[in-house]
Amino acid sequence: MTHDHGAMGHGAGSGLNAMAASATLHCLTGCAVGEVLGMMIGAAVGLSTVATVVLAVALAFMFGYSLSTLPLLASGLSVGAALSVVLAADTLSIVTMELVDNGVMMLVPGAMEATLAEPVFWLSMALALGVAYAAAYPVNRVLLARGRGHALTHDFHGAPVVRRWVPTLGAATLAVAIGAFLVGGLVASLSVPDEPAPSQRHAEGDTPHAKA
């Protein structure tokens, strides 16, 4: 009997860990996409650093919530009902991620000033997201154990699919997507040729006076 209870406890713990990992990955993927998109928009329209960070955080919340609503929409819930469940389930997780993620980016020298064409941005982002995942995972696990957080959406994940046209993404798919996203950005940034600094251009004679 003792052995049976131990096995049941181990199985429940493993299931809880898997659910916490899946919930955290959903939030992490949305945060990653939203933050990078915010950086791209901020750079394209010339926003200040503060305005760019605010935009990136807002988009991180939007994409984080959006990914979590997909299984609920597929199960037949309306958009309004799905959003109300997700807001209650994922807000604390996303808030934790954003605080930790942006905190790490601020601590890494040059990360906040870097552009998407610089490797330091992607390396810092990978580090920040990794630390954010480590911080949000126990938060999600505690909430799940108490029947809160992502537990509010768990029943809908096993429900019959009503809207087959709504895409749903598993934890493994999300993990691969995040890795490919970061690696692709890093590779692209490494392929961008470095522009010489003004002092270097002057030393090489690339000035109007030198050409004259």
Coordinates of N, CA and C in Angstrom, one line a residue:
M1 N 0.8 -1.2 0.0 CA 0.0 0.0 0.0 C 0.9 1.3 0.0
T2 N 1.9 1.2 0.8 CA 2.8 2.4 0.8 C 3.5 2.6 -0.5
H3 N 3.8 1.5 -1.2 CA 4.4 1.6 -2.5 C 3.5 2.2 -3.5
D4 N 2.2 1.8 -3.4 CA 1.2 2.3 -4.4 C 1.0 3.8 -4.2
H5 N 0.9 4.2 -2.9 CA 0.7 5.6 -2.6 C 1.9 6.4 -3.2
G6 N 3.1 5.9 -3.0 CA 4.3 6.6 -3.5 C 4.3 6.7 -5.0
A7 N 3.8 5.7 -5.7 CA 3.8 5.7 -7.1 C 2.7 6.7 -7.6
M8 N 1.6 6.8 -6.9 CA 0.5 7.7 -7.3 C 1.0 9.1 -7.1
G9 N 1.7 9.3 -5.9 CA 2.2 10.7 -5.7 C 3.3 11.1 -6.7
H10 N 4.1 10.1 -7.1 CA 5.1 10.4 -8.1 C 4.5 10.8 -9.4
G11 N 3.4 10.0 -9.8 CA 2.7 10.2 -11.1 C 2.1 11.6 -11.1
A12 N 1.4 11.9 -10.0 CA 0.7 13.2 -9.9 C 1.7 14.3 -10.0
G13 N 2.9 14.1 -9.3 CA 3.9 15.2 -9.3 C 4.5 15.4 -10.7
S14 N 4.7 14.3 -11.4 CA 5.2 14.3 -12.8 C 4.2 15.1 -13.7
G15 N 2.9 14.7 -13.5 CA 1.9 15.4 -14.3 C 1.8 16.9 -14.0
L16 N 2.0 17.3 -12.8 CA 2.0 18.7 -12.4 C 3.2 19.4 -13.0
N17 N 4.3 18.7 -13.0 CA 5.5 19.3 -13.6 C 5.3 19.6 -15.1
A18 N 4.7 18.6 -15.7 CA 4.5 18.7 -17.2 C 3.5 19.9 -17.5
M19 N 2.5 20.0 -16.7 CA 1.5 21.0 -16.9 C 2.2 22.4 -16.6
A20 N 3.0 22.5 -15.6 CA 3.7 23.7 -15.3 C 4.6 24.1 -16.4
A21 N 5.3 23.1 -16.9 CA 6.3 23.4 -18.0 C 5.5 23.9 -19.3
S22 N 4.4 23.3 -19.6 CA 3.6 23.7 -20.7 C 3.0 25.1 -20.6
A23 N 2.5 25.4 -19.4 CA 2.0 26.7 -19.1 C 3.1 27.8 -19.2
T24 N 4.3 27.5 -18.7 CA 5.4 28.4 -18.7 C 5.8 28.7 -20.1
L25 N 5.9 27.6 -20.9 CA 6.3 27.7 -22.3 C 5.4 28.6 -23.2
H26 N 4.1 28.4 -22.9 CA 3.1 29.2 -23.6 C 3.3 30.7 -23.3
C27 N 3.5 31.0 -22.1 CA 3.8 32.4 -21.7 C 5.1 32.9 -22.2
L28 N 6.1 32.0 -22.2 CA 7.5 32.4 -22.6 C 7.5 32.7 -24.1
T29 N 6.8 31.9 -24.9 CA 6.7 32.1 -26.4 C 6.1 33.4 -26.7
G30 N 4.9 33.7 -26.1 CA 4.3 35.0 -26.3 C 5.1 36.1 -25.9
C31 N 5.8 36.0 -24.8 CA 6.7 37.1 -24.3 C 7.8 37.4 -25.3
A32 N 8.4 36.3 -25.8 CA 9.6 36.4 -26.7 C 9.1 37.1 -28.0
V33 N 8.0 36.6 -28.6 CA 7.6 37.2 -29.8 C 7.2 38.7 -29.7
G34 N 6.4 38.9 -28.6 CA 6.0 40.3 -28.3 C 7.2 41.3 -28.1
E35 N 8.2 40.9 -27.3 CA 9.3 41.7 -27.0 C 10.1 42.0 -28.3
V36 N 10.4 41.0 -29.0 CA 11.2 41.2 -30.3 C 10.5 42.1 -31.3
L37 N 9.2 41.8 -31.4 CA 8.3 42.6 -32.3 C 8.3 44.1 -31.9
G38 N 8.2 44.3 -30.5 CA 8.2 45.6 -30.0 C 9.5 46.4 -30.3
M39 N 10.6 45.6 -30.2 CA 11.9 46.2 -30.5 C 12.0 46.6 -31.9
M40 N 11.5 45.7 -32.8 CA 11.5 46.0 -34.2 C 10.7 47.2 -34.6
I41 N 9.5 47.3 -34.0 CA 8.7 48.5 -34.3 C 9.3 49.8 -33.7
G42 N 9.8 49.7 -32.5 CA 10.5 50.8 -31.9 C 11.6 51.4 -32.7
A43 N 12.4 50.4 -33.2 CA 13.6 50.8 -34.0 C 13.1 51.4 -35.4
A44 N 12.1 50.9 -35.9 CA 11.6 51.3 -37.3 C 11.0 52.7 -37.2
V45 N 10.3 53.0 -36.1 CA 9.7 54.3 -36.1 C 10.4 55.3 -35.2
G46 N 11.6 54.9 -34.7 CA 12.4 55.8 -33.9 C 11.9 56.2 -32.5
L47 N 11.3 55.2 -31.8 CA 10.8 55.4 -30.5 C 12.0 55.5 -29.5
S48 N 11.8 56.2 -28.4 CA 12.8 56.2 -27.3 C 12.9 54.8 -26.7
T49 N 14.0 54.7 -25.9 CA 14.2 53.4 -25.2 C 13.0 53.0 -24.3
V50 N 12.5 54.0 -23.5 CA 11.4 53.8 -22.6 C 10.2 53.4 -23.4
A51 N 9.9 54.2 -24.4 CA 8.6 53.9 -25.2 C 8.7 52.5 -25.9
T52 N 9.9 52.1 -26.3 CA 10.1 50.8 -27.0 C 9.9 49.7 -26.0
V53 N 10.4 49.9 -24.7 CA 10.2 48.9 -23.7 C 8.7 48.7 -23.3
V54 N 8.0 49.9 -23.2 CA 6.6 49.8 -22.9 C 5.8 49.1 -24.0
L55 N 6.2 49.4 -25.3 CA 5.5 48.7 -26.4 C 5.8 47.2 -26.4
A56 N 7.1 46.9 -26.1 CA 7.5 45.5 -26.1 C 6.7 44.7 -25.0
V57 N 6.6 45.3 -23.9 CA 5.9 44.6 -22.7 C 4.4 44.4 -23.1
A58 N 3.8 45.5 -23.6 CA 2.4 45.4 -24.0 C 2.2 44.3 -25.0
L59 N 3.1 44.2 -26.0 CA 2.9 43.1 -27.0 C 3.2 41.8 -26.4
A60 N 4.1 41.7 -25.5 CA 4.4 40.4 -24.8 C 3.1 39.9 -24.1
F61 N 2.4 40.8 -23.4 CA 1.2 40.4 -22.8 C 0.2 40.0 -23.8
M62 N 0.1 40.7 -24.9 CA -0.9 40.4 -25.9 C -0.7 39.0 -26.5
F63 N 0.6 38.8 -26.9 CA 0.9 37.5 -27.5 C 0.8 36.3 -26.5
G64 N 1.2 36.6 -25.3 CA 1.1 35.6 -24.2 C -0.3 35.2 -24.0
Y65 N -1.2 36.1 -23.9 CA -2.6 35.8 -23.7 C -3.2 35.1 -24.9
S66 N -2.8 35.6 -26.1 CA -3.3 35.0 -27.4 C -3.0 33.5 -27.5
L67 N -1.7 33.1 -27.2 CA -1.4 31.7 -27.3 C -2.2 30.8 -26.4
S68 N -2.4 31.4 -25.2 CA -3.2 30.6 -24.2 C -4.7 30.5 -24.5
T69 N -5.2 31.4 -25.3 CA -6.6 31.3 -25.7 C -6.9 30.3 -26.8
L70 N -5.9 30.0 -27.6 CA -6.1 29.1 -28.7 C -6.8 27.7 -28.3
P71 N -6.3 27.0 -27.3 CA -6.9 25.7 -27.0 C -8.4 26.0 -26.5
L72 N -8.6 27.1 -25.8 CA -9.9 27.4 -25.3 C -10.9 27.7 -26.5
L73 N -10.4 28.4 -27.4 CA -11.2 28.7 -28.6 C -11.5 27.4 -29.4
A74 N -10.5 26.6 -29.5 CA -10.7 25.3 -30.2 C -11.7 24.4 -29.6
S75 N -11.8 24.5 -28.2 CA -12.8 23.7 -27.5 C -14.2 24.3 -27.6
G76 N -14.4 25.5 -28.2 CA -15.7 26.0 -28.4 C -16.1 27.2 -27.6
L77 N -15.2 27.7 -26.8 CA -15.5 28.9 -26.0 C -15.5 30.1 -26.9
S78 N -16.3 31.1 -26.5 CA -16.2 32.4 -27.3 C -15.0 33.1 -26.9
V79 N -14.7 34.2 -27.7 CA -13.4 35.0 -27.5 C -13.5 35.6 -26.1
G80 N -14.6 36.2 -25.8 CA -14.8 36.9 -24.5 C -14.6 35.9 -23.3
A81 N -15.2 34.8 -23.4 CA -15.1 33.8 -22.3 C -13.7 33.2 -22.2
A82 N -13.1 33.0 -23.4 CA -11.7 32.5 -23.3 C -10.7 33.5 -22.7
L83 N -10.9 34.8 -23.1 CA -10.0 35.8 -22.6 C -10.2 36.0 -21.1
S84 N -11.4 35.9 -20.6 CA -11.7 36.0 -19.1 C -11.0 34.9 -18.4
V85 N -11.0 33.7 -18.9 CA -10.3 32.6 -18.2 C -8.8 32.8 -18.3
V86 N -8.3 33.2 -19.4 CA -6.8 33.3 -19.6 C -6.3 34.5 -18.7
L87 N -7.0 35.6 -18.7 CA -6.6 36.7 -17.8 C -6.4 36.3 -16.4
A88 N -7.3 35.5 -15.9 CA -7.2 35.0 -14.5 C -6.1 33.9 -14.4
A89 N -5.9 33.2 -15.4 CA -4.9 32.1 -15.4 C -3.5 32.5 -15.6
D90 N -3.2 33.4 -16.5 CA -1.8 33.6 -16.9 C -1.2 35.0 -16.5
T91 N -2.0 35.8 -15.9 CA -1.5 37.2 -15.6 C -0.3 37.2 -14.7
L92 N -0.3 36.4 -13.6 CA 0.8 36.4 -12.6 C 2.0 35.8 -13.3
S93 N 1.9 34.8 -14.1 CA 3.0 34.2 -14.8 C 3.7 35.1 -15.7
I94 N 2.9 35.9 -16.5 CA 3.4 36.8 -17.5 C 4.1 38.0 -16.8
V95 N 3.5 38.5 -15.7 CA 4.0 39.6 -14.9 C 5.4 39.2 -14.4
T96 N 5.5 37.9 -13.8 CA 6.8 37.4 -13.3 C 7.8 37.4 -14.4
M97 N 7.4 36.9 -15.6 CA 8.4 36.8 -16.7 C 8.9 38.1 -17.1
E98 N 8.0 39.1 -17.3 CA 8.3 40.4 -17.8 C 9.3 41.1 -16.8
L99 N 9.0 41.0 -15.5 CA 9.8 41.7 -14.5 C 11.2 41.1 -14.5
V100 N 11.3 39.8 -14.6 CA 12.6 39.1 -14.5 C 13.4 39.3 -15.9
D101 N 12.6 39.2 -17.0 CA 13.2 39.3 -18.3 C 13.8 40.7 -18.5
N102 N 13.0 41.7 -18.2 CA 13.5 43.1 -18.4 C 14.6 43.4 -17.4
G103 N 14.5 42.8 -16.2 CA 15.6 43.1 -15.2 C 16.9 42.5 -15.6
V104 N 16.9 41.3 -16.2 CA 18.1 40.7 -16.7 C 18.7 41.6 -17.9
M105 N 17.8 42.0 -18.8 CA 18.3 42.8 -19.9 C 18.9 44.1 -19.5
M106 N 18.4 44.7 -18.4 CA 19.0 45.9 -17.9 C 20.3 45.7 -17.2
L107 N 20.5 44.5 -16.7 CA 21.8 44.2 -16.0 C 22.9 43.8 -16.9
V108 N 22.6 43.3 -18.1 CA 23.6 43.0 -19.1 C 24.1 44.3 -19.8
P109 N 25.4 44.6 -19.7 CA 25.9 45.8 -20.3 C 25.6 45.8 -21.8
G110 N 25.0 46.9 -22.3 CA 24.8 47.2 -23.7 C 23.6 46.5 -24.3
A111 N 22.9 45.7 -23.5 CA 21.7 44.9 -24.0 C 20.6 45.8 -24.4
M112 N 20.3 46.8 -23.5 CA 19.1 47.7 -23.8 C 19.4 48.6 -24.9
E113 N 20.6 48.9 -25.2 CA 20.9 49.9 -26.3 C 21.2 49.1 -27.6
A114 N 21.3 47.8 -27.6 CA 21.6 47.0 -28.8 C 20.4 47.0 -29.7
T115 N 20.7 46.9 -31.0 CA 19.7 46.7 -32.0 C 19.5 45.2 -32.4
L116 N 18.5 44.9 -33.2 CA 18.3 43.5 -33.6 C 19.4 43.0 -34.5
A117 N 20.3 43.9 -35.0 CA 21.4 43.5 -35.9 C 22.6 43.2 -35.1
E118 N 22.6 43.3 -33.8 CA 23.8 43.0 -32.9 C 23.6 41.7 -32.2
P119 N 24.6 40.9 -32.2 CA 24.5 39.6 -31.5 C 24.3 39.7 -30.0
V120 N 24.7 40.8 -29.4 CA 24.5 41.0 -27.9 C 23.0 41.0 -27.6
F121 N 22.2 41.5 -28.5 CA 20.8 41.6 -28.2 C 20.2 40.2 -28.1
W122 N 20.5 39.3 -29.1 CA 20.0 37.9 -29.1 C 20.6 37.1 -28.0
L123 N 21.8 37.3 -27.7 CA 22.4 36.5 -26.6 C 21.8 36.9 -25.2
S124 N 21.6 38.2 -25.1 CA 21.0 38.7 -23.9 C 19.6 38.3 -23.7
M125 N 18.9 38.3 -24.9 CA 17.5 37.9 -24.9 C 17.4 36.4 -24.5
A126 N 18.3 35.6 -25.0 CA 18.3 34.1 -24.7 C 18.5 33.9 -23.2
L127 N 19.5 34.7 -22.6 CA 19.8 34.6 -21.2 C 18.6 35.1 -20.4
A128 N 18.0 36.2 -20.8 CA 16.8 36.8 -20.0 C 15.6 35.8 -20.1
L129 N 15.4 35.2 -21.2 CA 14.2 34.3 -21.3 C 14.4 33.1 -20.5
G130 N 15.7 32.6 -20.5 CA 16.0 31.4 -19.7 C 15.8 31.7 -18.2
V131 N 16.3 32.8 -17.7 CA 16.1 33.2 -16.3 C 14.6 33.4 -16.0
A132 N 13.9 34.0 -17.0 CA 12.5 34.3 -16.8 C 11.7 33.0 -16.7
Y133 N 12.1 32.0 -17.5 CA 11.4 30.7 -17.4 C 11.6 30.0 -16.1
A134 N 12.9 30.1 -15.6 CA 13.2 29.5 -14.3 C 12.5 30.2 -13.2
A135 N 12.2 31.5 -13.3 CA 11.4 32.2 -12.3 C 9.9 31.9 -12.3
A136 N 9.4 31.8 -13.6 CA 7.9 31.7 -13.7 C 7.5 30.2 -13.5
Y137 N 8.4 29.2 -13.8 CA 8.0 27.8 -13.6 C 7.5 27.5 -12.2
P138 N 8.2 27.8 -11.2 CA 7.7 27.5 -9.8 C 6.4 28.3 -9.5
V139 N 6.2 29.5 -10.0 CA 5.0 30.2 -9.8 C 3.8 29.5 -10.4
N140 N 4.0 29.0 -11.6 CA 2.9 28.2 -12.3 C 2.7 26.9 -11.6
R141 N 3.7 26.3 -11.1 CA 3.5 25.0 -10.4 C 2.7 25.2 -9.1
V142 N 3.1 26.2 -8.4 CA 2.3 26.5 -7.1 C 0.9 26.8 -7.4
L143 N 0.6 27.6 -8.4 CA -0.7 27.9 -8.8 C -1.5 26.7 -9.2
L144 N -0.9 25.8 -10.0 CA -1.5 24.6 -10.5 C -1.9 23.7 -9.3
A145 N -0.9 23.6 -8.4 CA -1.1 22.7 -7.2 C -2.3 23.2 -6.3
R146 N -2.6 24.5 -6.4 CA -3.7 25.1 -5.6 C -5.0 25.2 -6.4
G147 N -5.0 24.7 -7.7 CA -6.1 24.7 -8.5 C -6.4 26.1 -9.1
R148 N -5.3 26.9 -9.2 CA -5.4 28.2 -9.8 C -4.5 28.3 -11.0
G149 N -4.3 29.6 -11.5 CA -3.5 29.8 -12.6 C -3.9 29.0 -13.8
H150 N -3.0 28.2 -14.4 CA -3.2 27.5 -15.6 C -4.2 26.3 -15.4
A151 N -4.4 26.0 -14.1 CA -5.4 24.9 -13.8 C -6.8 25.3 -14.3
L152 N -7.0 26.6 -14.4 CA -8.4 27.1 -14.8 C -8.6 26.7 -16.3
T153 N -7.5 26.6 -17.1 CA -7.7 26.2 -18.5 C -7.4 24.8 -18.8
H154 N -7.0 24.0 -17.8 CA -6.6 22.6 -18.0 C -7.8 21.8 -18.6
D155 N -8.9 21.9 -18.0 CA -10.1 21.1 -18.5 C -10.4 21.3 -19.9
F156 N -10.2 22.6 -20.4 CA -10.5 22.9 -21.8 C -9.5 22.2 -22.7
H157 N -8.2 22.0 -22.2 CA -7.2 21.4 -23.1 C -7.6 19.9 -23.5
G158 N -8.3 19.2 -22.6 CA -8.7 17.9 -22.9 C -10.1 17.8 -23.5
A159 N -10.7 18.9 -23.7 CA -12.1 18.9 -24.3 C -12.1 18.5 -25.8
P160 N -13.1 18.0 -26.3 CA -13.2 17.7 -27.8 C -13.0 19.0 -28.6
V161 N -12.3 18.9 -29.7 CA -12.1 20.0 -30.5 C -13.3 20.4 -31.4
V162 N -13.8 21.6 -31.2 CA -15.0 22.0 -31.9 C -14.6 22.8 -33.1
R163 N -13.6 23.7 -32.9 CA -13.2 24.5 -34.1 C -11.8 24.0 -34.5
R164 N -11.8 23.1 -35.5 CA -10.6 22.4 -35.9 C -9.7 23.4 -36.7
W165 N -10.2 24.5 -37.1 CA -9.4 25.5 -37.8 C -8.5 26.3 -36.9
V166 N -8.8 26.2 -35.6 CA -8.0 27.0 -34.6 C -6.7 26.2 -34.3
P167 N -5.5 26.7 -34.5 CA -4.3 26.0 -34.3 C -4.0 25.9 -32.8
T168 N -3.5 24.7 -32.3 CA -3.1 24.5 -31.0 C -1.6 24.0 -31.0
L169 N -0.8 24.5 -30.1 CA 0.6 24.2 -30.0 C 1.0 23.5 -28.8
G170 N 1.7 22.4 -28.9 CA 2.2 21.6 -27.7 C 3.4 22.2 -27.1
A171 N 3.8 21.7 -26.0 CA 5.0 22.3 -25.3 C 6.3 22.1 -26.1
A172 N 6.4 20.9 -26.7 CA 7.6 20.6 -27.5 C 7.7 21.5 -28.7
T173 N 6.6 21.7 -29.3 CA 6.6 22.7 -30.5 C 7.0 24.1 -30.1
L174 N 6.5 24.5 -29.0 CA 6.8 25.9 -28.5 C 8.3 26.0 -28.1
A175 N 8.8 24.9 -27.5 CA 10.2 25.0 -27.1 C 11.1 25.1 -28.4
V176 N 10.8 24.3 -29.4 CA 11.5 24.3 -30.6 C 11.4 25.7 -31.3
A177 N 10.2 26.2 -31.3 CA 9.9 27.5 -31.9 C 10.8 28.6 -31.2
I178 N 10.8 28.6 -29.9 CA 11.6 29.6 -29.2 C 13.1 29.5 -29.6
G179 N 13.6 28.2 -29.5 CA 15.0 28.0 -29.9 C 15.3 28.5 -31.3
A180 N 14.5 28.1 -32.2 CA 14.7 28.5 -33.6 C 14.6 30.0 -33.8
F181 N 13.7 30.6 -33.1 CA 13.5 32.1 -33.2 C 14.8 32.8 -32.7
L182 N 15.4 32.4 -31.6 CA 16.6 33.0 -31.1 C 17.8 32.7 -31.9
V183 N 17.9 31.4 -32.3 CA 19.1 31.1 -33.1 C 19.1 31.8 -34.5
G184 N 17.9 31.8 -35.1 CA 17.8 32.5 -36.3 C 18.1 34.0 -36.2
G185 N 17.7 34.6 -35.2 CA 18.0 36.1 -35.0 C 19.5 36.3 -34.8
L186 N 20.1 35.4 -34.0 CA 21.6 35.5 -33.7 C 22.4 35.3 -35.0
V187 N 22.0 34.2 -35.8 CA 22.7 34.0 -37.1 C 22.6 35.2 -38.0
A188 N 21.4 35.7 -38.1 CA 21.1 36.9 -39.0 C 22.0 38.1 -38.5
S189 N 22.1 38.3 -37.2 CA 22.9 39.4 -36.7 C 24.3 39.2 -36.9
L190 N 24.8 38.0 -36.9 CA 26.2 37.7 -37.2 C 26.6 37.9 -38.6
S191 N 25.6 37.8 -39.5 CA 25.9 38.0 -40.9 C 25.8 39.5 -41.4
V192 N 25.4 40.4 -40.5 CA 25.4 41.8 -40.8 C 26.8 42.4 -40.7
P193 N 27.3 43.0 -41.8 CA 28.7 43.5 -41.7 C 28.8 44.7 -40.7
D194 N 29.9 44.7 -40.0 CA 30.1 45.8 -39.1 C 30.5 47.1 -39.8
E195 N 29.8 48.2 -39.4 CA 30.1 49.5 -40.0 C 31.2 50.1 -39.2
P196 N 32.2 50.7 -39.9 CA 33.4 51.3 -39.2 C 32.9 52.5 -38.5
A197 N 33.5 52.7 -37.3 CA 33.2 53.9 -36.5 C 33.6 55.2 -37.2
P198 N 33.1 56.3 -36.9 CA 33.5 57.6 -37.5 C 35.0 57.8 -37.5
S199 N 35.6 57.5 -36.4 CA 37.0 57.7 -36.2 C 37.8 56.9 -37.2
Q200 N 37.3 55.6 -37.4 CA 38.0 54.7 -38.4 C 37.8 55.2 -39.8
R201 N 36.6 55.7 -40.1 CA 36.4 56.2 -41.5 C 37.3 57.4 -41.7
H202 N 37.5 58.3 -40.7 CA 38.3 59.4 -40.9 C 39.8 59.0 -41.1
A203 N 40.2 58.0 -40.3 CA 41.6 57.5 -40.4 C 41.8 56.9 -41.8
E204 N 40.8 56.3 -42.4 CA 41.0 55.7 -43.7 C 40.8 56.7 -44.8
G205 N 40.5 57.9 -44.5 CA 40.4 58.9 -45.5 C 39.1 59.0 -46.1
D206 N 38.0 58.4 -45.5 CA 36.7 58.4 -46.1 C 35.9 59.7 -45.5
T207 N 36.5 60.9 -45.8 CA 35.8 62.1 -45.4 C 35.9 63.1 -46.6
P208 N 35.0 64.0 -46.7 CA 35.0 65.0 -47.8 C 36.3 65.7 -48.0
H209 N 37.0 66.1 -46.9 CA 38.2 66.8 -46.9 C 39.3 65.9 -47.5
A210 N 39.3 64.6 -47.1 CA 40.3 63.7 -47.6 C 40.1 63.4 -49.1
K211 N 38.9 63.3 -49.5 CA 38.6 63.0 -50.9 C 39.0 64.2 -51.8
A212 N 38.8 65.4 -51.2 CA 39.1 66.6 -52.0 C 40.7 66.7 -52.1

